[in-house]
mmCIF file of C-alpha atoms in Angstrom:
data_model
loop_
_atom_site.group_PDB
_atom_site.id
_atom_site.type_symbol
_atom_site.label_atom_id
_atom_site.label_comp_id
_atom_site.label_asym_id
_atom_site.label_seq_id
_atom_site.Cartn_x
_atom_site.Cartn_y
_atom_site.Cartn_z
ATOM 1 C CA MET O 25 20.291 -39.561 1.885
ATOM 2 C CA VAL O 26 17.384 -37.164 2.257
ATOM 3 C CA ASP O 27 18.003 -33.665 0.916
ATOM 4 C CA ILE O 28 15.551 -30.764 1.349
ATOM 5 C CA GLU O 29 15.682 -27.970 -1.231
ATOM 6 C CA CYS O 30 13.873 -24.640 -1.029
ATOM 7 C CA LEU O 31 12.561 -24.114 -4.553
ATOM 8 C CA TRP O 32 10.970 -20.680 -4.174
ATOM 9 C CA GLU O 33 10.798 -18.287 -1.213
ATOM 10 C CA CYS O 34 7.353 -17.154 -2.322
ATOM 11 C CA ASP O 35 6.094 -15.871 1.069
ATOM 12 C CA ASP O 36 2.780 -17.734 0.934
ATOM 13 C CA GLY O 37 0.372 -16.783 3.659
ATOM 14 C CA LEU O 38 -1.070 -20.277 3.447
ATOM 15 C CA GLY O 39 0.365 -22.452 0.684
ATOM 16 C CA GLU O 40 -1.732 -25.540 -0.105
ATOM 17 C CA ALA O 41 -2.691 -28.218 -2.633
ATOM 18 C CA PRO O 42 0.574 -28.854 -4.547
ATOM 19 C CA LEU O 43 -0.024 -30.664 -7.835
ATOM 20 C CA TRP O 44 2.603 -32.037 -10.232
ATOM 21 C CA VAL O 45 1.881 -31.631 -13.960
ATOM 22 C CA ALA O 46 4.351 -33.902 -15.735
ATOM 23 C CA GLU O 47 3.819 -32.596 -19.269
ATOM 24 C CA GLU O 48 4.803 -29.107 -18.063
ATOM 25 C CA THR O 49 7.575 -30.289 -15.688
ATOM 26 C CA SER O 50 5.848 -27.960 -13.245
ATOM 27 C CA VAL O 51 4.339 -27.957 -9.788
ATOM 28 C CA TYR O 52 1.181 -25.928 -9.138
ATOM 29 C CA TRP O 53 -0.203 -24.907 -5.741
ATOM 30 C CA SER O 54 -2.482 -22.322 -4.146
ATOM 31 C CA ASP O 55 -1.856 -19.507 -1.668
ATOM 32 C CA HIS O 56 -4.848 -18.757 0.541
ATOM 33 C CA VAL O 57 -3.146 -15.634 1.932
ATOM 34 C CA GLY O 58 -4.112 -16.759 5.424
ATOM 35 C CA PRO O 59 -7.526 -17.385 7.006
ATOM 36 C CA ALA O 60 -9.081 -14.603 4.908
ATOM 37 C CA PRO O 61 -7.639 -11.991 2.567
ATOM 38 C CA ASP O 62 -6.746 -8.735 4.317
ATOM 39 C CA PRO O 63 -8.590 -5.898 2.511
ATOM 40 C CA ASN O 64 -5.708 -3.594 3.390
ATOM 41 C CA SER O 65 -3.131 -5.860 1.798
ATOM 42 C CA SER O 66 -2.092 -5.857 -1.840
ATOM 43 C CA LYS O 67 -1.642 -9.621 -1.651
ATOM 44 C CA ARG O 68 -4.521 -11.664 -3.065
ATOM 45 C CA PRO O 69 -5.362 -15.380 -3.163
ATOM 46 C CA SER O 70 -3.571 -17.024 -6.050
ATOM 47 C CA ILE O 71 -2.607 -20.133 -7.971
ATOM 48 C CA ARG O 72 1.149 -20.475 -8.453
ATOM 49 C CA ARG O 73 3.227 -22.476 -10.920
ATOM 50 C CA LEU O 74 6.946 -23.293 -10.893
ATOM 51 C CA ASN O 75 8.657 -25.051 -13.789
ATOM 52 C CA ILE O 76 11.437 -26.967 -12.066
ATOM 53 C CA VAL O 77 13.414 -27.372 -15.308
ATOM 54 C CA SER O 78 13.358 -23.816 -16.674
ATOM 55 C CA GLY O 79 12.805 -22.084 -13.340
ATOM 56 C CA GLU O 80 9.914 -20.065 -14.813
ATOM 57 C CA ARG O 81 7.517 -18.738 -12.159
ATOM 58 C CA ARG O 82 3.944 -17.579 -12.610
ATOM 59 C CA SER O 83 1.012 -16.598 -10.384
ATOM 60 C CA TRP O 84 -2.683 -16.081 -11.170
ATOM 61 C CA GLU O 85 -4.666 -13.864 -8.796
ATOM 62 C CA LEU O 86 -8.116 -15.141 -7.859
ATOM 63 C CA PRO O 87 -11.223 -13.437 -6.439
ATOM 64 C CA GLU O 88 -11.421 -15.794 -3.454
ATOM 65 C CA GLN O 89 -9.531 -18.471 -1.555
ATOM 66 C CA VAL O 90 -8.910 -21.843 -3.204
ATOM 67 C CA GLY O 91 -8.607 -24.637 -0.659
ATOM 68 C CA SER O 92 -7.868 -27.348 -3.224
ATOM 69 C CA PHE O 93 -7.929 -27.911 -6.961
ATOM 70 C CA GLY O 94 -7.155 -30.360 -9.747
ATOM 71 C CA LEU O 95 -6.775 -30.457 -13.501
ATOM 72 C CA ARG O 96 -9.799 -30.897 -15.764
ATOM 73 C CA THR O 97 -9.714 -33.211 -18.770
ATOM 74 C CA GLY O 98 -10.943 -30.351 -20.945
ATOM 75 C CA GLY O 99 -8.312 -27.941 -19.650
ATOM 76 C CA GLY O 100 -8.140 -25.551 -16.740
ATOM 77 C CA LEU O 101 -8.813 -26.294 -13.095
ATOM 78 C CA ILE O 102 -11.622 -27.568 -10.894
ATOM 79 C CA CYS O 103 -11.485 -25.825 -7.513
ATOM 80 C CA GLY O 104 -12.930 -25.950 -4.012
ATOM 81 C CA THR O 105 -13.327 -22.340 -2.900
ATOM 82 C CA ASN O 106 -15.026 -19.973 -0.446
ATOM 83 C CA SER O 107 -18.210 -20.055 -2.518
ATOM 84 C CA GLY O 108 -18.198 -23.753 -3.385
ATOM 85 C CA PHE O 109 -17.108 -25.694 -6.460
ATOM 86 C CA CYS O 110 -15.732 -23.493 -9.251
ATOM 87 C CA THR O 111 -13.726 -23.711 -12.461
ATOM 88 C CA PHE O 112 -10.739 -21.566 -13.393
ATOM 89 C CA ASP O 113 -9.457 -21.140 -16.938
ATOM 90 C CA LEU O 114 -5.693 -20.638 -16.831
ATOM 91 C CA GLU O 115 -5.644 -19.226 -20.374
ATOM 92 C CA THR O 116 -8.417 -16.642 -20.086
ATOM 93 C CA GLY O 117 -8.462 -16.060 -16.333
ATOM 94 C CA VAL O 118 -12.211 -16.746 -16.217
ATOM 95 C CA PHE O 119 -13.423 -17.940 -12.802
ATOM 96 C CA GLU O 120 -16.885 -19.560 -12.849
ATOM 97 C CA LYS O 121 -19.021 -20.890 -10.009
ATOM 98 C CA ILE O 122 -20.651 -24.314 -10.299
ATOM 99 C CA ILE O 123 -22.469 -24.914 -7.010
ATOM 100 C CA ASP O 124 -22.299 -24.007 -3.348
ATOM 101 C CA PRO O 125 -23.023 -27.243 -1.446
ATOM 102 C CA GLU O 126 -23.606 -25.415 1.855
ATOM 103 C CA PRO O 127 -25.597 -22.212 1.236
ATOM 104 C CA GLU O 128 -27.159 -22.653 4.672
ATOM 105 C CA HIS O 129 -23.711 -22.214 6.270
ATOM 106 C CA PRO O 130 -22.302 -18.893 4.965
ATOM 107 C CA GLN O 131 -19.415 -19.146 7.427
ATOM 108 C CA ASN O 132 -18.213 -22.358 5.744
ATOM 109 C CA ARG O 133 -15.991 -22.818 2.707
ATOM 110 C CA LEU O 134 -14.575 -25.780 0.801
ATOM 111 C CA ASN O 135 -11.090 -26.786 1.898
ATOM 112 C CA ASP O 136 -9.118 -29.958 1.187
ATOM 113 C CA GLY O 137 -9.939 -32.160 -1.796
ATOM 114 C CA LYS O 138 -8.694 -34.757 -4.280
ATOM 115 C CA ILE O 139 -9.804 -36.328 -7.567
ATOM 116 C CA ASP O 140 -10.353 -40.094 -7.687
ATOM 117 C CA ARG O 141 -9.536 -42.396 -10.606
ATOM 118 C CA ARG O 142 -13.058 -42.144 -11.987
ATOM 119 C CA GLY O 143 -12.683 -38.388 -12.349
ATOM 120 C CA ARG O 144 -14.765 -37.317 -9.345
ATOM 121 C CA PHE O 145 -13.679 -34.377 -7.168
ATOM 122 C CA TRP O 146 -14.058 -35.111 -3.448
ATOM 123 C CA CYS O 147 -13.842 -32.075 -1.200
ATOM 124 C CA GLY O 148 -14.416 -31.395 2.478
ATOM 125 C CA SER O 149 -15.660 -28.121 3.884
ATOM 126 C CA MET O 150 -14.670 -26.219 7.025
ATOM 127 C CA ASP O 151 -16.090 -23.692 9.463
ATOM 128 C CA THR O 152 -13.882 -20.637 8.950
ATOM 129 C CA ARG O 153 -14.433 -19.655 12.591
ATOM 130 C CA LEU O 154 -12.970 -23.046 13.582
ATOM 131 C CA SER O 155 -15.708 -23.554 16.169
ATOM 132 C CA ASP O 156 -18.712 -25.511 14.827
ATOM 133 C CA LYS O 157 -18.991 -29.072 13.534
ATOM 134 C CA SER O 158 -20.978 -27.877 10.533
ATOM 135 C CA ALA O 159 -18.667 -29.204 7.809
ATOM 136 C CA HIS O 160 -19.122 -32.295 5.607
ATOM 137 C CA ILE O 161 -17.575 -34.173 2.685
ATOM 138 C CA TYR O 162 -18.931 -33.631 -0.835
ATOM 139 C CA CYS O 163 -18.405 -35.399 -4.133
ATOM 140 C CA LEU O 164 -18.665 -33.509 -7.419
ATOM 141 C CA GLU O 165 -19.352 -35.888 -10.302
ATOM 142 C CA PRO O 166 -17.947 -35.328 -13.815
ATOM 143 C CA ASP O 167 -21.472 -34.266 -14.923
ATOM 144 C CA LEU O 168 -21.279 -31.510 -12.233
ATOM 145 C CA THR O 169 -23.899 -33.031 -9.967
ATOM 146 C CA CYS O 170 -22.937 -32.730 -6.311
ATOM 147 C CA ARG O 171 -23.804 -34.941 -3.349
ATOM 148 C CA LYS O 172 -23.024 -35.036 0.339
ATOM 149 C CA VAL O 173 -21.300 -38.273 1.388
ATOM 150 C CA ALA O 174 -20.944 -39.878 4.832
ATOM 151 C CA GLN O 175 -23.942 -37.809 5.853
ATOM 152 C CA ASP O 176 -23.773 -38.794 9.523
ATOM 153 C CA PHE O 177 -20.198 -37.505 9.804
ATOM 154 C CA SER O 178 -19.499 -33.832 10.537
ATOM 155 C CA PHE O 179 -16.421 -31.968 11.712
ATOM 156 C CA ILE O 180 -14.892 -28.484 11.943
ATOM 157 C CA CYS O 181 -12.126 -28.593 9.321
ATOM 158 C CA SER O 182 -11.376 -31.068 6.525
ATOM 159 C CA ASN O 183 -7.897 -32.102 5.460
ATOM 160 C CA GLY O 184 -5.747 -34.993 4.258
ATOM 161 C CA ILE O 185 -8.032 -36.525 1.615
ATOM 162 C CA ALA O 186 -6.202 -39.191 -0.410
ATOM 163 C CA PHE O 187 -6.983 -42.441 -2.232
ATOM 164 C CA ASP O 188 -4.970 -45.644 -1.983
ATOM 165 C CA PRO O 189 -3.476 -47.214 -5.164
ATOM 166 C CA LYS O 190 -6.011 -50.054 -5.165
ATOM 167 C CA ASP O 191 -8.975 -47.628 -5.132
ATOM 168 C CA ALA O 192 -10.275 -49.443 -2.067
ATOM 169 C CA ARG O 193 -9.716 -46.719 0.565
ATOM 170 C CA MET O 194 -10.250 -43.014 1.061
ATOM 171 C CA TYR O 195 -8.306 -41.269 3.816
ATOM 172 C CA PHE O 196 -9.601 -38.178 5.579
ATOM 173 C CA GLY O 197 -8.011 -35.890 8.157
ATOM 174 C CA ASP O 198 -10.145 -34.292 10.890
ATOM 175 C CA THR O 199 -7.852 -31.356 11.684
ATOM 176 C CA LYS O 200 -9.476 -30.088 14.883
ATOM 177 C CA GLY O 201 -10.205 -33.627 16.060
ATOM 178 C CA GLY O 202 -6.537 -34.554 15.696
ATOM 179 C CA ILE O 203 -7.240 -37.788 13.858
ATOM 180 C CA ILE O 204 -7.018 -39.343 10.411
ATOM 181 C CA TYR O 205 -9.828 -41.698 9.405
ATOM 182 C CA VAL O 206 -10.003 -44.284 6.660
ATOM 183 C CA PHE O 207 -13.158 -45.196 4.730
ATOM 184 C CA ASP O 208 -13.786 -48.218 2.537
ATOM 185 C CA LEU O 209 -14.324 -46.969 -1.019
ATOM 186 C CA ASP O 210 -16.387 -48.450 -3.852
ATOM 187 C CA ILE O 211 -14.667 -46.754 -6.755
ATOM 188 C CA ASP O 212 -17.316 -47.778 -9.298
ATOM 189 C CA THR O 213 -20.262 -46.271 -7.418
ATOM 190 C CA GLY O 214 -18.376 -43.521 -5.598
ATOM 191 C CA HIS O 215 -19.662 -44.703 -2.240
ATOM 192 C CA ILE O 216 -17.668 -44.564 1.022
ATOM 193 C CA HIS O 217 -18.532 -46.416 4.212
ATOM 194 C CA ASN O 218 -17.090 -48.088 7.327
ATOM 195 C CA ARG O 219 -15.283 -45.019 8.677
ATOM 196 C CA ARG O 220 -12.717 -45.938 11.340
ATOM 197 C CA PRO O 221 -9.714 -44.316 13.048
ATOM 198 C CA PHE O 222 -6.420 -44.697 11.199
ATOM 199 C CA PHE O 223 -3.828 -42.487 12.932
ATOM 200 C CA SER O 224 -3.995 -39.939 15.764
ATOM 201 C CA VAL O 225 -1.880 -36.814 16.309
ATOM 202 C CA GLU O 226 -3.551 -35.800 19.581
ATOM 203 C CA GLU O 227 -0.363 -36.428 21.548
ATOM 204 C CA ARG O 228 1.505 -34.039 19.229
ATOM 205 C CA SER O 229 -0.718 -31.017 19.948
ATOM 206 C CA PRO O 230 -0.632 -28.177 18.950
ATOM 207 C CA ALA O 231 0.523 -29.857 15.712
ATOM 208 C CA ILE O 232 -2.359 -30.677 13.363
ATOM 209 C CA VAL O 233 -3.216 -32.896 10.396
ATOM 210 C CA ASP O 234 -2.924 -31.102 7.071
ATOM 211 C CA GLY O 235 -2.659 -32.060 3.378
ATOM 212 C CA ALA O 236 -1.726 -35.574 2.256
ATOM 213 C CA THR O 237 -0.933 -38.004 -0.521
ATOM 214 C CA VAL O 238 -0.394 -41.765 -0.945
ATOM 215 C CA ASP O 239 2.663 -43.405 -2.507
ATOM 216 C CA ALA O 240 2.820 -46.347 -4.911
ATOM 217 C CA GLU O 241 3.182 -48.802 -2.011
ATOM 218 C CA GLY O 242 -0.008 -47.548 -0.395
ATOM 219 C CA TYR O 243 1.676 -45.611 2.426
ATOM 220 C CA TYR O 244 -0.007 -42.392 3.523
ATOM 221 C CA TRP O 245 2.108 -39.210 3.710
ATOM 222 C CA PHE O 246 0.846 -36.050 5.402
ATOM 223 C CA ALA O 247 2.044 -32.642 6.546
ATOM 224 C CA LEU O 248 2.137 -32.229 10.322
ATOM 225 C CA ASN O 249 1.348 -28.529 10.385
ATOM 226 C CA LEU O 250 2.704 -26.553 13.369
ATOM 227 C CA GLY O 251 4.889 -29.593 13.956
ATOM 228 C CA GLY O 252 7.417 -29.026 11.174
ATOM 229 C CA LYS O 253 7.338 -32.608 9.955
ATOM 230 C CA ILE O 254 6.138 -34.890 7.190
ATOM 231 C CA LEU O 255 4.901 -38.278 8.432
ATOM 232 C CA ARG O 256 4.625 -41.549 6.505
ATOM 233 C CA ILE O 257 2.061 -44.036 7.819
ATOM 234 C CA ASP O 258 1.851 -47.665 6.692
ATOM 235 C CA PRO O 259 -1.497 -49.155 5.562
ATOM 236 C CA SER O 260 -2.098 -50.645 9.026
ATOM 237 C CA GLY O 261 -1.887 -47.199 10.650
ATOM 238 C CA ARG O 262 1.644 -47.540 12.064
ATOM 239 C CA LEU O 263 4.076 -44.629 11.947
ATOM 240 C CA ASP O 264 6.776 -45.629 9.461
ATOM 241 C CA ARG O 265 8.878 -42.501 9.048
ATOM 242 C CA GLU O 266 9.279 -38.842 10.053
ATOM 243 C CA ILE O 267 10.929 -36.162 7.934
ATOM 244 C CA ASP O 268 11.989 -32.990 9.770
ATOM 245 C CA MET O 269 11.364 -29.868 7.701
ATOM 246 C CA PRO O 270 13.146 -26.505 8.026
ATOM 247 C CA VAL O 271 9.842 -24.696 8.681
ATOM 248 C CA ARG O 272 7.181 -25.332 11.341
ATOM 249 C CA GLY O 273 4.162 -24.605 9.167
ATOM 250 C CA THR O 274 4.203 -27.494 6.693
ATOM 251 C CA THR O 275 0.825 -27.621 4.956
ATOM 252 C CA CYS O 276 0.546 -30.170 2.118
ATOM 253 C CA VAL O 277 2.511 -32.714 0.072
ATOM 254 C CA THR O 278 2.514 -34.327 -3.354
ATOM 255 C CA PHE O 279 4.905 -36.490 -5.347
ATOM 256 C CA GLY O 280 6.314 -35.399 -8.698
ATOM 257 C CA GLY O 281 9.496 -34.902 -10.674
ATOM 258 C CA ASP O 282 11.334 -37.721 -12.458
ATOM 259 C CA ASN O 283 9.496 -41.000 -11.787
ATOM 260 C CA TYR O 284 7.483 -39.233 -9.075
ATOM 261 C CA GLU O 285 10.384 -39.612 -6.651
ATOM 262 C CA THR O 286 10.413 -36.011 -5.357
ATOM 263 C CA LEU O 287 8.078 -34.899 -2.572
ATOM 264 C CA PHE O 288 6.900 -31.297 -2.969
ATOM 265 C CA VAL O 289 5.902 -29.554 0.260
ATOM 266 C CA THR O 290 4.013 -26.276 0.683
ATOM 267 C CA SER O 291 4.142 -24.142 3.814
ATOM 268 C CA GLN O 292 2.615 -21.095 5.488
ATOM 269 C CA GLN O 293 3.315 -17.882 7.339
ATOM 270 C CA SER O 294 -0.152 -17.668 8.927
ATOM 271 C CA PHE O 295 -0.750 -18.864 12.495
ATOM 272 C CA LEU O 296 2.939 -18.477 13.377
ATOM 273 C CA THR O 297 4.279 -16.089 16.011
ATOM 274 C CA GLY O 298 6.898 -13.460 15.247
ATOM 275 C CA GLU O 299 9.444 -15.501 17.171
ATOM 276 C CA GLU O 300 8.640 -18.609 15.108
ATOM 277 C CA LEU O 301 8.865 -16.657 11.866
ATOM 278 C CA SER O 302 12.309 -15.355 12.792
ATOM 279 C CA ARG O 303 13.530 -18.784 13.919
ATOM 280 C CA HIS O 304 12.490 -20.416 10.629
ATOM 281 C CA PRO O 305 13.745 -18.096 7.906
ATOM 282 C CA LYS O 306 11.802 -19.454 4.918
ATOM 283 C CA PRO O 307 8.162 -19.850 5.997
ATOM 284 C CA GLY O 308 5.670 -19.704 3.153
ATOM 285 C CA SER O 309 8.150 -21.279 0.715
ATOM 286 C CA ILE O 310 7.742 -24.376 -1.419
ATOM 287 C CA PHE O 311 10.242 -27.183 -0.858
ATOM 288 C CA ALA O 312 11.385 -30.350 -2.648
ATOM 289 C CA VAL O 313 12.417 -33.391 -0.629
ATOM 290 C CA HIS O 314 14.831 -35.638 -2.521
ATOM 291 C CA GLY O 315 16.287 -39.067 -1.757
ATOM 292 C CA LEU O 316 13.296 -40.599 -0.013
ATOM 293 C CA GLY O 317 13.662 -43.906 -1.860
ATOM 294 C CA THR O 318 9.972 -44.126 -2.641
ATOM 295 C CA GLN O 319 7.734 -43.298 -5.566
ATOM 296 C CA GLY O 320 4.419 -41.502 -5.796
ATOM 297 C CA LEU O 321 1.559 -41.677 -8.267
ATOM 298 C CA PRO O 322 0.133 -39.254 -10.850
ATOM 299 C CA GLU O 323 -3.011 -37.404 -9.757
ATOM 300 C CA PRO O 324 -6.077 -38.074 -11.956
ATOM 301 C CA LYS O 325 -7.933 -35.339 -13.826
ATOM 302 C CA PHE O 326 -11.515 -34.278 -13.187
ATOM 303 C CA GLY O 327 -13.825 -35.886 -15.725
ATOM 304 C CA ALA O 328 -11.559 -38.866 -16.417
ATOM 305 C CA THR O 329 -13.280 -42.140 -17.263
ATOM 306 C CA LYS O 330 -12.275 -45.766 -16.769
ATOM 307 C CA GLU O 331 -10.014 -47.006 -19.553
#
């Protein structure tokens, strides 16, 4: 039986990018604080951590929004931010910029991203005005070189990047287009090709594609933001399962906990009306979904090499 637990009513403006760190029995995630930080607000973009065993909670304030992040093999985080690829040292609080892949588009920022099993960080950008198809997908190599991939493909807002267990596919969510695509992936060369439609949410508008993960069976799970659901899609692109969440603004998912059998779900307060906020009393919280009967996979670290 599925059970949904609210782990922390943390009032995230825009919670994203949950990441399970097994050795710490903790889930990390980011809070964008909405489309852009309000200069009149005391709330700043942050990375959060919750130890689900001890209950310890911690937040690190950041100078800009972090759309996605992952662990580095040498410690700390690799991040996709407003100003491009950056690193963040959790011990010292040092935030360092690596490269801005789109200096010609100052209105763009990096958004959703994931690390593959060769230690590369793949990240899509977005137009913060949500109007122009000026965004692309980028791959940051472990040596910190950056390249644009699928160069003939552009969009407004990236989301839902995930890799299948066989390292043969990369999934990508075109949020404004209302569709999830799948690419063939050559994991050894880091090349993607043969983009094709995988699953559409156009009929569910105004609900949109948001953050995603893949389970051990190769099924794709994603947050249906503004739809209040988590959807599981089989490898052929067929809807397999829907999980109703207690909040409308579900934003991203990841597996963790014992044997990776718990689904952690972030959420948001941004983009919701006052009536919606009052109807759903815990928006911006992080949730744990138990009893799904499926198992996820550990997320790789940036800089990892083939064993």
